[in-house]
GROMACS .gro file of C-alpha atoms in nm:
model
  120
    1GLN     CA    1   0.000   0.000   0.000
    2VAL     CA    2   0.269   0.249   0.103
    3GLN     CA    3   0.637   0.257   0.023
    4LEU     CA    4   0.918   0.466   0.165
    5VAL     CA    5   1.216   0.504  -0.065
    6GLU     CA    6   1.537   0.651   0.072
    7SER     CA    7   1.829   0.799  -0.118
    8GLY     CA    8   2.137   1.009  -0.063
    9GLY     CA    9   2.364   0.793   0.147
   10GLY     CA   10   2.728   0.732   0.069
   11LEU     CA   11   3.087   0.779   0.175
   12VAL     CA   12   3.200   1.120   0.296
   13GLN     CA   13   3.506   1.254   0.473
   14PRO     CA   14   3.484   1.388   0.829
   15GLY     CA   15   3.353   1.742   0.824
   16GLY     CA   16   3.162   1.680   0.504
   17SER     CA   17   2.791   1.691   0.428
   18LEU     CA   18   2.523   1.461   0.293
   19ARG     CA   19   2.153   1.505   0.227
   20LEU     CA   20   1.919   1.211   0.271
   21SER     CA   21   1.575   1.198   0.112
   22CYS     CA   22   1.279   0.974   0.186
   23ALA     CA   23   0.977   0.976  -0.043
   24ALA     CA   24   0.649   0.815   0.056
   25SER     CA   25   0.416   0.685  -0.212
   26GLY     CA   26   0.096   0.485  -0.231
   27ARG     CA   27  -0.250   0.518  -0.082
   28ILE     CA   28  -0.168   0.810   0.148
   29PHE     CA   29  -0.435   1.024   0.308
   30SER     CA   30  -0.207   1.214   0.543
   31ILE     CA   31   0.126   1.185   0.719
   32ASN     CA   32   0.141   1.251   1.093
   33PHE     CA   33   0.506   1.192   1.163
   34MET     CA   34   0.827   1.137   0.972
   35GLY     CA   35   1.159   1.057   1.126
   36TRP     CA   36   1.510   0.937   1.063
   37TYR     CA   37   1.665   0.662   1.271
   38ARG     CA   38   2.010   0.511   1.249
   39GLN     CA   39   2.172   0.188   1.353
   40ALA     CA   40   2.544   0.136   1.380
   41PRO     CA   41   2.697  -0.214   1.396
   42GLY     CA   42   2.645  -0.364   1.739
   43LYS     CA   43   2.424  -0.081   1.856
   44GLN     CA   44   2.051  -0.029   1.895
   45ARG     CA   45   1.853   0.171   1.647
   46GLU     CA   46   1.818   0.529   1.766
   47LEU     CA   47   1.607   0.827   1.669
   48VAL     CA   48   1.813   1.094   1.496
   49ALA     CA   49   1.551   1.353   1.404
   50SER     CA   50   1.178   1.378   1.356
   51ILE     CA   51   0.917   1.618   1.224
   52THR     CA   52   0.544   1.622   1.283
   53SER     CA   53   0.260   1.725   1.056
   54GLY     CA   54   0.271   2.062   1.232
   55SER     CA   55   0.643   2.091   1.154
   56THR     CA   56   0.757   2.046   1.513
   57THR     CA   57   1.109   1.904   1.503
   58ASN     CA   58   1.307   1.698   1.747
   59TYR     CA   59   1.675   1.602   1.740
   60ALA     CA   60   1.904   1.366   1.923
   61ASP     CA   61   2.153   1.558   2.136
   62SER     CA   62   2.440   1.411   1.936
   63VAL     CA   63   2.325   1.578   1.612
   64LYS     CA   64   2.181   1.909   1.734
   65GLY     CA   65   2.332   2.201   1.546
   66ARG     CA   66   2.467   1.973   1.271
   67PHE     CA   67   2.162   1.800   1.122
   68THR     CA   68   1.842   1.958   0.994
   69ILE     CA   69   1.519   1.775   0.917
   70SER     CA   70   1.267   1.924   0.676
   71LYS     CA   71   0.975   1.811   0.464
   72ASP     CA   72   0.792   1.883   0.142
   73ASN     CA   73   0.426   1.807   0.199
   74ALA     CA   74   0.341   1.824  -0.171
   75LYS     CA   75   0.595   1.552  -0.246
   76ASN     CA   76   0.538   1.348   0.073
   77THR     CA   77   0.912   1.368   0.120
   78VAL     CA   78   1.131   1.422   0.423
   79TYR     CA   79   1.493   1.533   0.409
   80LEU     CA   80   1.785   1.512   0.647
   81GLN     CA   81   2.064   1.760   0.584
   82MET     CA   82   2.374   1.636   0.762
   83ASN     CA   83   2.665   1.877   0.806
   84SER     CA   84   2.994   1.853   0.995
   85LEU     CA   85   2.975   1.477   0.978
   86LYS     CA   86   3.179   1.272   1.221
   87PRO     CA   87   3.298   0.911   1.204
   88GLU     CA   88   3.052   0.828   1.482
   89ASP     CA   89   2.768   0.924   1.247
   90THR     CA   90   2.848   0.614   1.042
   91ALA     CA   91   2.539   0.391   1.037
   92VAL     CA   92   2.252   0.268   0.830
   93TYR     CA   93   1.990   0.542   0.827
   94TYR     CA   94   1.624   0.446   0.815
   95CYS     CA   95   1.322   0.656   0.734
   96ASN     CA   96   1.004   0.603   0.938
   97ALA     CA   97   0.659   0.750   0.887
   98ASP     CA   98   0.322   0.727   1.059
   99ILE     CA   99   0.074   0.745   0.774
  100ILE     CA  100  -0.302   0.750   0.758
  101VAL     CA  101  -0.396   0.554   0.449
  102THR     CA  102  -0.709   0.597   0.246
  103THR     CA  103  -0.888   0.342   0.463
  104SER     CA  104  -0.857   0.594   0.750
  105ARG     CA  105  -0.626   0.369   0.946
  106GLU     CA  106  -0.282   0.472   1.065
  107TYR     CA  107   0.023   0.254   1.014
  108SER     CA  108   0.394   0.290   1.076
  109TYR     CA  109   0.618   0.229   0.776
  110TRP     CA  110   0.993   0.189   0.738
  111GLY     CA  111   1.228   0.244   0.449
  112GLN     CA  112   1.489  -0.007   0.341
  113GLY     CA  113   1.779   0.190   0.487
  114THR     CA  114   2.068   0.378   0.334
  115GLN     CA  115   2.432   0.347   0.440
  116VAL     CA  116   2.620   0.655   0.556
  117THR     CA  117   2.993   0.612   0.608
  118VAL     CA  118   3.210   0.892   0.742
  119SER     CA  119   3.576   0.811   0.696
  120SER     CA  120   3.897   0.960   0.568
   0.00000   0.00000   0.00000
């Protein structure tokens, strides 16, 4: 019914920048929440940043001042601008969205993940 497709990951040097995108498609009535999570090897998945339908944002302390989450409602797309990247930002980044589908039921969806590697 609904798909989340991520893009924008890759290899970047410390101090560099990347921009992740996550586009939702399918039988979407509205989107209540979109967020980015990440999971590094051997660690639990953690919330990096989120944005609500009212554009309220939330960030993990470790990324405040470096990452910015934004969205384009017309495109059902959320972005994560990542600046001043550090090696500890290396992880698989996952997009998550709470979506009300055309059947008026709300579900949580996940993207397939995109690898971000910060290394010299």
